[in-house]
Coordinates of C-alpha atoms in Angstrom, one line a residue:
Chain P
M12 CA 0.0 0.0 0.0
L13 CA 2.8 2.4 1.0
K14 CA 6.3 2.0 -0.3
I15 CA 9.2 4.2 0.6
K16 CA 12.2 4.1 -1.8
N17 CA 15.7 5.4 -1.1
L18 CA 14.5 8.3 1.0
D19 CA 17.1 11.0 1.8
V20 CA 16.3 14.0 3.9
F21 CA 18.6 16.7 5.1
Y22 CA 18.0 19.3 7.8
G23 CA 20.5 22.0 6.7
G24 CA 23.8 20.1 6.7
I25 CA 22.5 17.2 8.7
H26 CA 21.7 14.0 6.9
A27 CA 18.6 13.0 8.8
L28 CA 17.4 10.0 6.7
K29 CA 20.0 8.0 4.8
G30 CA 18.4 6.0 2.0
I31 CA 15.4 4.6 3.9
N32 CA 13.4 1.8 2.2
F33 CA 10.4 0.1 3.7
E34 CA 6.9 -1.1 2.8
I35 CA 3.5 -1.4 4.4
N36 CA 1.0 -3.8 3.2
E37 CA -2.7 -3.1 3.4
G38 CA -4.5 -4.1 6.6
Q39 CA -1.3 -4.3 8.6
I40 CA -0.1 -2.5 11.7
V41 CA 3.5 -1.5 11.0
T42 CA 5.7 0.1 13.6
L43 CA 8.9 2.1 13.4
I44 CA 10.9 2.0 16.6
G45 CA 14.0 3.7 17.6
S46 CA 15.5 6.2 20.0
N47 CA 15.2 9.9 20.1
G48 CA 16.4 11.6 17.0
A49 CA 16.6 8.5 14.9
G50 CA 14.4 9.9 12.2
K51 CA 11.1 8.3 12.9
T52 CA 9.0 11.5 13.0
T53 CA 10.8 12.8 9.9
I54 CA 9.6 9.8 8.0
L55 CA 6.0 10.6 8.9
K56 CA 6.5 14.2 8.0
V57 CA 7.8 13.3 4.6
I58 CA 4.9 11.0 4.0
S59 CA 2.4 13.7 4.9
G60 CA 4.1 16.4 2.9
I61 CA 5.3 18.6 5.7
V62 CA 9.0 17.9 5.1
R63 CA 10.5 17.5 1.6
Q64 CA 13.0 14.8 0.8
K65 CA 16.2 15.4 -1.2
N66 CA 16.0 12.1 -3.0
G67 CA 13.7 9.1 -3.1
Q68 CA 10.0 8.4 -3.6
V69 CA 6.9 7.8 -1.5
L70 CA 4.5 5.6 -3.3
F71 CA 1.0 5.3 -2.0
Q72 CA -1.2 2.8 -3.8
G73 CA 1.3 3.0 -6.7
E74 CA 1.2 6.7 -7.0
D75 CA 4.2 8.9 -6.1
I76 CA 2.9 11.3 -3.5
S77 CA 6.2 12.8 -2.5
K78 CA 5.7 16.0 -4.4
L79 CA 2.0 16.6 -3.6
P80 CA 0.9 19.3 -1.2
S81 CA -0.3 18.0 2.2
E82 CA -4.0 18.6 1.5
K83 CA -3.8 16.3 -1.6
I84 CA -2.2 13.6 0.5
V85 CA -4.9 13.8 3.1
E86 CA -7.5 13.6 0.3
L87 CA -5.9 10.4 -0.9
G88 CA -6.5 8.9 2.5
V89 CA -3.2 9.3 4.4
I90 CA -3.6 11.0 7.8
H91 CA -1.0 11.9 10.3
V92 CA -1.6 12.2 14.0
P93 CA 1.3 14.4 15.1
E94 CA 3.5 13.9 18.2
G95 CA 2.0 15.8 21.1
R96 CA -1.5 15.4 19.6
K97 CA -1.8 19.0 18.5
I98 CA -5.4 19.4 19.4
F99 CA -6.9 22.7 18.4
T100 CA -7.4 24.3 21.9
V101 CA -9.4 27.2 20.4
L102 CA -12.1 24.8 19.2
N103 CA -14.4 22.5 21.1
V104 CA -14.4 18.7 20.9
E105 CA -17.0 18.5 18.2
E106 CA -15.4 21.2 16.1
N107 CA -12.0 19.5 16.4
L108 CA -13.6 16.3 15.1
L109 CA -15.1 18.2 12.2
M110 CA -11.8 19.6 11.3
G111 CA -10.7 16.0 10.5
A112 CA -13.5 16.0 7.9
Y113 CA -12.4 19.3 6.4
L114 CA -11.9 18.0 2.9
R115 CA -15.0 15.9 2.8
K116 CA -18.2 17.1 1.2
D117 CA -20.6 14.3 2.1
K118 CA -22.4 16.0 4.9
K119 CA -24.7 13.2 5.8
E120 CA -21.9 10.6 6.1
I121 CA -19.9 13.1 8.2
Q122 CA -22.7 13.1 10.7
D123 CA -22.8 9.3 10.7
D124 CA -19.1 9.1 11.2
L125 CA -19.3 11.6 14.0
E126 CA -21.7 9.2 15.8
N127 CA -19.3 6.4 15.1
I128 CA -16.4 8.2 16.7
Y129 CA -18.6 9.0 19.8
E130 CA -19.4 5.3 20.0
L131 CA -15.7 4.5 19.8
F132 CA -14.8 7.1 22.4
P133 CA -17.9 7.7 24.6
R134 CA -15.8 10.0 26.7
L135 CA -15.6 12.5 23.8
K136 CA -19.4 12.5 23.5
E137 CA -19.7 13.6 27.1
R138 CA -17.2 16.4 26.5
K139 CA -18.6 17.4 23.1
T140 CA -18.9 21.1 23.8
Q141 CA -15.8 21.4 26.0
M142 CA -12.8 23.3 24.5
G143 CA -10.1 21.0 23.3
G144 CA -7.5 22.5 25.6
T145 CA -9.4 21.5 28.7
L146 CA -9.2 17.7 28.0
S147 CA -6.8 15.4 29.8
G148 CA -3.9 14.0 27.9
G149 CA -5.6 10.7 27.3
E150 CA -8.8 12.4 26.1
Q151 CA -6.7 14.6 23.8
Q152 CA -5.1 11.5 22.3
M153 CA -8.5 10.0 21.8
L154 CA -9.7 13.2 20.2
A155 CA -6.6 13.3 18.0
I156 CA -7.3 9.7 16.8
G157 CA -11.0 10.5 16.4
R158 CA -10.2 13.6 14.4
A159 CA -7.9 11.7 12.1
M160 CA -10.6 9.0 11.6
M161 CA -13.0 11.7 10.5
S162 CA -11.0 12.1 7.4
K163 CA -11.9 8.5 6.4
P164 CA -8.3 7.4 6.1
K165 CA -6.9 4.4 4.4
L166 CA -3.6 4.8 6.2
L167 CA -3.4 6.1 9.8
M168 CA -0.1 7.3 11.0
L169 CA 0.4 7.8 14.7
D170 CA 3.4 9.5 16.2
E171 CA 4.1 8.4 19.8
P172 CA 0.5 7.9 20.8
S173 CA 1.6 6.7 24.3
M174 CA 3.7 9.8 25.0
G175 CA 3.0 11.3 28.4
L176 CA 0.1 9.0 29.2
A177 CA -0.7 6.8 32.2
P178 CA -0.1 3.1 31.4
I179 CA -3.8 2.2 31.8
I180 CA -4.7 4.9 29.2
V181 CA -2.0 3.7 26.9
Q182 CA -3.5 0.3 27.1
E183 CA -6.9 1.7 26.1
I184 CA -5.4 3.6 23.2
Y185 CA -3.6 0.5 21.9
E186 CA -6.8 -1.6 22.2
T187 CA -8.6 1.0 20.1
I188 CA -5.8 1.0 17.5
T189 CA -5.9 -2.8 17.3
R190 CA -9.7 -2.7 17.1
L191 CA -9.7 -0.1 14.3
N192 CA -7.2 -2.3 12.4
K193 CA -9.2 -5.5 12.8
E194 CA -12.8 -4.2 12.4
R195 CA -12.2 -1.6 9.7
N196 CA -9.2 -3.1 8.0
L197 CA -7.4 0.1 8.7
T198 CA -3.7 0.2 7.9
V199 CA -1.6 1.7 10.6
L200 CA 1.9 3.1 10.7
L201 CA 2.9 3.5 14.3
V202 CA 6.0 5.4 15.5
E203 CA 7.0 4.6 19.1
Q204 CA 9.6 4.8 21.7
N205 CA 7.6 2.5 23.8
A206 CA 8.9 -0.4 21.9
N207 CA 7.3 -3.2 24.0
L208 CA 3.7 -2.2 23.3
A209 CA 4.3 -1.2 19.7
L210 CA 5.9 -4.6 18.9
Q211 CA 3.1 -6.5 20.6
A212 CA 0.5 -4.7 18.5
A213 CA 2.4 -4.7 15.2
H214 CA 2.4 -7.2 12.4
H215 CA 5.7 -6.0 11.1
A216 CA 8.3 -3.7 12.6
Y217 CA 11.4 -1.8 11.5
V218 CA 14.2 -0.6 13.8
I219 CA 15.7 2.7 12.9
E220 CA 18.9 4.1 14.1
T221 CA 20.4 7.5 13.1
G222 CA 18.5 7.7 9.9
E223 CA 19.0 4.1 8.7
I224 CA 16.9 1.0 9.1
V225 CA 19.0 -1.5 10.9
L226 CA 16.6 -4.4 11.5
E227 CA 13.2 -5.6 10.4
G228 CA 10.9 -8.4 11.1
S229 CA 7.5 -9.4 12.5
G230 CA 6.6 -7.8 15.8
K231 CA 7.1 -11.1 17.6
E232 CA 10.5 -11.8 16.0
L233 CA 11.8 -8.4 17.1
L234 CA 10.3 -8.9 20.6
G235 CA 12.5 -11.9 20.8
D236 CA 15.6 -10.4 19.2
D237 CA 18.5 -9.9 21.6
R238 CA 19.7 -6.6 20.2
V239 CA 16.2 -5.2 20.4
R240 CA 15.7 -6.4 23.9
K241 CA 19.0 -4.8 25.0
A242 CA 18.6 -1.5 23.2
Y243 CA 14.9 -0.8 23.4
L244 CA 13.3 -3.0 25.9
G245 CA 15.7 -2.3 28.7
E246 CA 16.7 -5.9 29.3
E247 CA 20.1 -7.2 30.1
Chain E
M17 CA -19.8 69.1 25.1
F18 CA -19.1 65.8 26.7
L19 CA -21.7 63.9 24.8
E20 CA -20.7 65.5 21.6
Q21 CA -17.1 64.5 22.1
L22 CA -18.3 61.0 23.1
S23 CA -20.1 60.5 19.8
N24 CA -17.1 61.9 18.0
G25 CA -14.9 59.4 19.9
I26 CA -17.2 56.5 19.2
A27 CA -17.2 57.2 15.5
L28 CA -13.4 57.6 15.5
G29 CA -13.0 54.5 17.7
S30 CA -15.1 52.3 15.4
L31 CA -12.8 53.3 12.6
Y32 CA -9.7 52.4 14.6
A33 CA -11.4 49.2 15.5
L34 CA -12.0 48.3 11.9
T35 CA -8.4 49.0 11.0
A36 CA -7.1 47.2 14.0
V37 CA -9.1 44.0 13.2
G38 CA -7.3 43.7 9.9
Y39 CA -4.0 44.1 11.7
T40 CA -4.7 41.6 14.4
M41 CA -6.1 39.0 11.9
V42 CA -2.9 39.0 9.9
Y43 CA -0.8 38.9 13.0
G44 CA -2.9 36.0 14.3
I45 CA -2.2 33.9 11.3
I46 CA 1.4 34.6 10.3
R47 CA 2.7 36.4 13.4
L48 CA 3.6 39.4 11.3
I49 CA 3.1 43.0 12.3
N50 CA 1.9 44.0 8.9
F51 CA 3.3 47.5 8.5
A52 CA 1.8 47.9 5.1
H53 CA -1.7 47.6 6.6
G54 CA -2.1 51.4 7.0
D55 CA -1.1 51.8 3.4
I56 CA -3.6 49.3 2.2
Y57 CA -6.2 51.4 4.1
M58 CA -4.9 54.5 2.2
M59 CA -5.1 52.6 -1.1
G60 CA -8.6 51.6 -0.3
A61 CA -9.6 55.2 0.3
F62 CA -7.9 56.2 -3.0
F63 CA -9.7 53.4 -4.9
A64 CA -13.1 54.5 -3.6
Y65 CA -12.1 58.2 -4.3
T66 CA -11.2 57.3 -7.9
A67 CA -14.5 55.5 -8.4
I68 CA -16.4 58.6 -7.2
A69 CA -14.3 61.4 -8.6
Y70 CA -13.2 60.0 -11.9
F71 CA -16.0 57.5 -12.7
N72 CA -18.9 59.4 -11.1
L73 CA -20.1 56.3 -9.4
P74 CA -22.5 56.5 -6.4
L75 CA -21.2 56.1 -2.9
V76 CA -22.1 52.5 -2.1
P77 CA -20.6 50.9 -5.2
S78 CA -17.5 53.0 -4.9
F79 CA -17.2 52.0 -1.3
L80 CA -17.5 48.3 -2.3
I81 CA -15.0 48.8 -5.2
G82 CA -12.5 50.2 -2.7
M83 CA -12.9 47.1 -0.5
V84 CA -12.7 44.6 -3.3
C85 CA -9.6 46.3 -4.9
A86 CA -7.9 46.5 -1.5
A87 CA -8.7 42.8 -0.9
L88 CA -7.0 41.9 -4.2
L89 CA -4.1 44.2 -3.4
G90 CA -3.8 42.5 0.0
V91 CA -3.7 39.0 -1.6
F92 CA -1.2 40.3 -4.2
I93 CA 1.1 41.6 -1.5
A94 CA 0.8 38.4 0.5
K95 CA 1.6 36.4 -2.6
F96 CA 4.5 38.4 -4.0
A97 CA 6.0 40.2 -1.1
Y98 CA 5.4 37.9 1.8
T99 CA 5.1 34.2 0.8
P100 CA 8.6 34.1 -0.8
V101 CA 10.2 34.8 2.6
F102 CA 7.9 32.8 4.8
N103 CA 10.5 30.2 5.6
A104 CA 13.3 32.7 6.0
P105 CA 14.0 34.2 9.5
K106 CA 11.2 36.5 10.7
I107 CA 13.2 39.7 10.3
N108 CA 13.0 39.3 6.5
L109 CA 9.3 39.2 6.5
F110 CA 9.3 42.3 8.7
L111 CA 11.6 44.1 6.3
C112 CA 9.4 43.1 3.4
A113 CA 6.4 44.6 5.2
I114 CA 8.2 47.9 5.7
G115 CA 9.3 47.9 2.1
T116 CA 5.8 47.3 0.9
A117 CA 4.6 50.2 3.0
I118 CA 7.2 52.5 1.5
F119 CA 6.4 51.2 -2.0
L120 CA 2.6 51.8 -1.6
E121 CA 3.1 55.3 -0.3
N122 CA 5.2 56.3 -3.2
F123 CA 3.0 54.4 -5.7
A124 CA 0.1 56.5 -4.5
M125 CA 2.1 59.7 -4.8
L126 CA 3.0 58.7 -8.4
V127 CA -0.5 57.9 -9.4
W128 CA -2.6 60.5 -7.5
G129 CA 0.0 63.1 -6.6
P130 CA 1.5 64.0 -3.2
E131 CA -1.0 66.7 -2.4
T132 CA -4.1 66.2 -0.3
Q133 CA -7.2 65.8 -2.4
S134 CA -10.6 66.7 -1.2
F135 CA -13.0 63.8 -0.9
P136 CA -16.4 64.7 -2.3
T137 CA -19.2 65.2 0.2
M138 CA -21.5 62.2 -0.3
I139 CA -23.5 62.3 2.9
K140 CA -25.3 65.6 3.8
N141 CA -24.2 66.9 7.2
E142 CA -27.4 66.6 9.1
I143 CA -27.3 66.7 12.9
Y144 CA -29.6 64.5 15.0
T145 CA -30.2 64.9 18.7
F146 CA -31.2 62.0 20.8
G147 CA -31.8 63.0 24.4
G148 CA -29.0 65.5 24.6
F149 CA -26.8 63.2 22.6
K150 CA -25.8 65.0 19.4
F151 CA -24.5 63.2 16.4
T152 CA -24.2 63.8 12.7
K153 CA -25.6 61.5 10.0
L154 CA -22.1 60.7 8.9
Q155 CA -21.1 59.6 12.4
A156 CA -24.2 57.3 12.4
V157 CA -23.2 55.9 9.0
I158 CA -19.7 55.2 10.2
L159 CA -20.9 53.5 13.3
I160 CA -23.5 51.4 11.6
T161 CA -21.2 50.4 8.7
S162 CA -18.4 49.4 11.2
I163 CA -20.8 47.3 13.3
L164 CA -22.2 45.6 10.3
L165 CA -18.8 44.8 8.9
V166 CA -17.5 43.5 12.2
L167 CA -20.7 41.3 12.6
I168 CA -20.1 39.9 9.1
L169 CA -16.5 39.2 9.9
S170 CA -17.4 37.5 13.3
Y171 CA -19.9 35.3 11.5
I172 CA -17.2 34.3 8.9
V173 CA -14.6 33.5 11.6
K174 CA -16.9 31.8 14.1
K175 CA -19.5 29.9 12.0
T176 CA -18.1 29.1 8.6
K177 CA -15.7 26.3 7.6
I178 CA -13.1 28.7 6.3
G179 CA -13.3 30.6 9.5
R180 CA -12.7 27.5 11.5
A181 CA -9.7 26.8 9.3
M182 CA -8.5 30.3 10.0
R183 CA -8.7 29.7 13.7
C184 CA -6.9 26.4 13.4
A185 CA -4.1 27.8 11.2
S186 CA -3.6 30.7 13.6
Q187 CA -3.1 28.2 16.4
D188 CA -0.9 25.7 14.7
M189 CA 0.0 25.9 11.0
V190 CA 1.5 22.4 10.8
A191 CA -1.4 20.7 12.5
A192 CA -3.8 22.6 10.2
R193 CA -2.0 21.3 7.2
L194 CA -2.1 17.7 8.6
M195 CA -5.9 18.1 8.6
G196 CA -5.8 18.8 4.9
I197 CA -6.2 22.6 5.2
N198 CA -4.6 24.5 2.4
T199 CA -2.9 27.0 4.7
N200 CA -1.7 29.2 1.8
K201 CA -5.3 29.7 0.8
V202 CA -6.2 30.5 4.4
I203 CA -3.5 33.1 4.5
F204 CA -4.7 34.7 1.3
I205 CA -8.3 34.8 2.5
T206 CA -7.1 36.4 5.8
F207 CA -5.2 39.0 3.9
A208 CA -8.2 39.7 1.7
L209 CA -10.6 40.1 4.6
G210 CA -8.2 42.2 6.7
S211 CA -7.4 44.4 3.7
S212 CA -11.0 45.0 2.8
L213 CA -11.9 46.0 6.3
G214 CA -8.9 48.4 6.3
A215 CA -10.1 49.9 3.0
A216 CA -13.6 50.3 4.5
A217 CA -12.1 52.2 7.4
G218 CA -9.9 54.3 5.1
T219 CA -12.8 55.3 2.9
L220 CA -14.9 56.2 6.0
V221 CA -12.1 58.3 7.4
A222 CA -11.7 60.0 4.0
M223 CA -15.4 60.8 4.1
Y224 CA -15.2 62.0 7.7
Y225 CA -12.3 64.4 7.2
K226 CA -13.1 65.0 3.6
A227 CA -9.6 64.3 2.5
V228 CA -7.4 61.6 0.9
Y229 CA -3.6 61.8 0.8
P230 CA -0.8 59.3 0.3
M231 CA 0.5 59.5 3.8
M232 CA -2.9 59.1 5.5
G233 CA -2.2 55.5 6.3
F234 CA 0.9 56.2 8.4
S235 CA -0.6 57.5 11.6
A236 CA -3.7 55.4 11.1
G237 CA -1.7 52.3 10.8
L238 CA 0.3 53.2 13.9
K239 CA -2.9 53.8 15.9
A240 CA -4.5 50.7 14.7
F241 CA -1.4 48.8 15.8
V242 CA -1.7 50.4 19.2
S243 CA -5.4 49.5 19.3
A244 CA -4.6 45.9 18.4
V245 CA -1.9 45.7 21.1
I246 CA -4.1 47.3 23.8
G247 CA -6.8 44.6 23.0
G248 CA -4.2 41.8 22.9
I249 CA -2.8 41.3 19.5
G250 CA -4.3 38.3 17.7
S251 CA -7.7 38.7 19.3
I252 CA -10.4 40.2 17.1
T253 CA -12.7 41.2 20.0
G254 CA -9.6 42.8 21.7
A255 CA -8.9 44.8 18.6
M256 CA -12.5 46.1 18.5
F257 CA -12.4 47.2 22.2
G258 CA -8.9 48.6 21.8
G259 CA -10.0 50.7 18.9
L260 CA -13.0 52.1 20.7
I261 CA -11.0 52.9 23.9
M262 CA -8.4 54.7 21.7
G263 CA -11.0 56.7 19.8
I264 CA -13.0 57.8 22.9
A265 CA -9.9 58.6 24.9
E266 CA -8.4 60.6 22.1
S267 CA -11.6 62.7 21.5
L268 CA -12.1 63.3 25.2
G269 CA -8.4 64.0 25.8
A270 CA -8.3 66.5 22.9
A271 CA -11.3 68.3 24.2
Y272 CA -10.5 68.4 27.9
I273 CA -6.7 68.4 28.1
S274 CA -5.3 69.8 24.8
S275 CA -5.8 68.8 21.2
G276 CA -2.0 68.9 20.9
Y277 CA -1.9 65.8 23.1
R278 CA -4.1 63.8 20.8
D279 CA -1.6 61.3 19.6
A280 CA 0.3 61.3 22.9
I281 CA -2.8 60.1 24.7
A282 CA -3.0 57.0 22.6
F283 CA 0.5 56.0 23.6
I284 CA 0.0 56.9 27.3
I285 CA -3.0 54.5 27.4
L286 CA -0.9 51.9 25.7
I287 CA 1.8 52.2 28.3
I288 CA -0.6 52.1 31.2
I289 CA -2.5 49.1 29.9
L290 CA 0.7 47.2 29.1
L291 CA 2.0 47.9 32.6
F292 CA -0.9 46.2 34.2
K293 CA -1.7 43.6 31.5
P294 CA 1.3 42.9 29.4
T295 CA -0.7 40.7 27.0
G296 CA -3.3 43.3 26.4
L297 CA -6.9 43.3 27.5
F298 CA -8.0 40.1 25.7
G299 CA -4.6 38.6 25.0
K300 CA -3.8 35.1 26.2
T301 CA -0.5 34.2 27.7
V302 CA 1.2 31.5 25.7
K303 CA 2.4 28.8 27.9
E304 CA 5.5 27.0 26.6
K305 CA 5.3 23.4 27.3
V306 CA 8.5 21.6 27.6

């Protein structure tokens, strides 16, 4: 579904991504794990058109999207939930959700989808008219995912959905992600520092270090891999 | 005398408010103090003046022509003077704004001449009294037009899809792009709206003082900027209140203290308000999360 070919990105003189290649098949949860500054977020930003690459291609369903403006990429069905959630604090919960459907014109279906999201996250329904900035971290993450789902995505990209959240909330978020993947056949690209959880949820995983992919395999394989256990799971 | 000065101040204040709203909107979206805003206001007045004096059009169409032409000018400036340096350090954008201001002033001198031209009287100077409250027809027209325009703007910003996109983009440009908002389009629309309000204010001022001249935007721009800062820059409601406070204080100050202090009063108010509320009346403190 998504294919990244020889991606090179520079920030000024810094070579942030060094010829990255990877692939995501439809219906999979794929995770990129790696430490701070490895280039995970940059990959997502390139896919969603926020950062431009120097070389390489991003193919989504066979089409090169690497030169499209971000609104066209959203229109094609790729949505990016940014790190830190980036809820619109000046809008209320429902308005935030509607922003996700910004490019859609099917008014009736948007209403249905809104109900759908409220079913998925009943907490958001209770807080419908509350301003986005007043929500707790967990609720904001739900809102960010809900908002992304309102764009009717084919590929959902999540950047550190567990960041700053209590373990029990993280559990809940991951259950939702898995559910969305199973029930709606949603393809998910997950970027995480919390490698343990991400690897458990993922069908396929890539380990990225200083701009290069150093290891790949199924989630289970990597959970069992010595190097991964040492470097990312904190085991001796 | 007090009530007379008050109605004068309200009329003046609503004009400052109208100009300040344009200032604050542009700041809200690209964090630029648009120094050319005062000159767009001047150009708007000249466009309306041209329509009236050279093409003999009636007032309302001329007024609208001024607004539309200024809106186009605003978009033009945003596109050719500002967007090329968006990703450069902020100071470059700032310099481009000052350059644009100087360019527009000289352009107006070249086209219409440097001398003050008299703006034709379009509204007869009738005086109404309302329980001791004296006001002229022109003052009423100014106030009503300003209120109407601000209501339309509030509706656009609060209730429409593009308005919501504007609010999102002003909070977080990148997050807005991730939602599929074409932020360039949002920026151009903001410039168009802000500039058309500036032009409306410029034309009303030209009618009020019966004069148009190339440098008329300079002090108006400065005062609109002060109004916007008093209200809390970035806040539309704040800009409206800031403008009204400035207008009323200026008229009353000129009447009771000395008309020579007219402009000083504006800045005295600015200093006092910023001493007690550094973010302005309606400004929000931005918390930096680490």
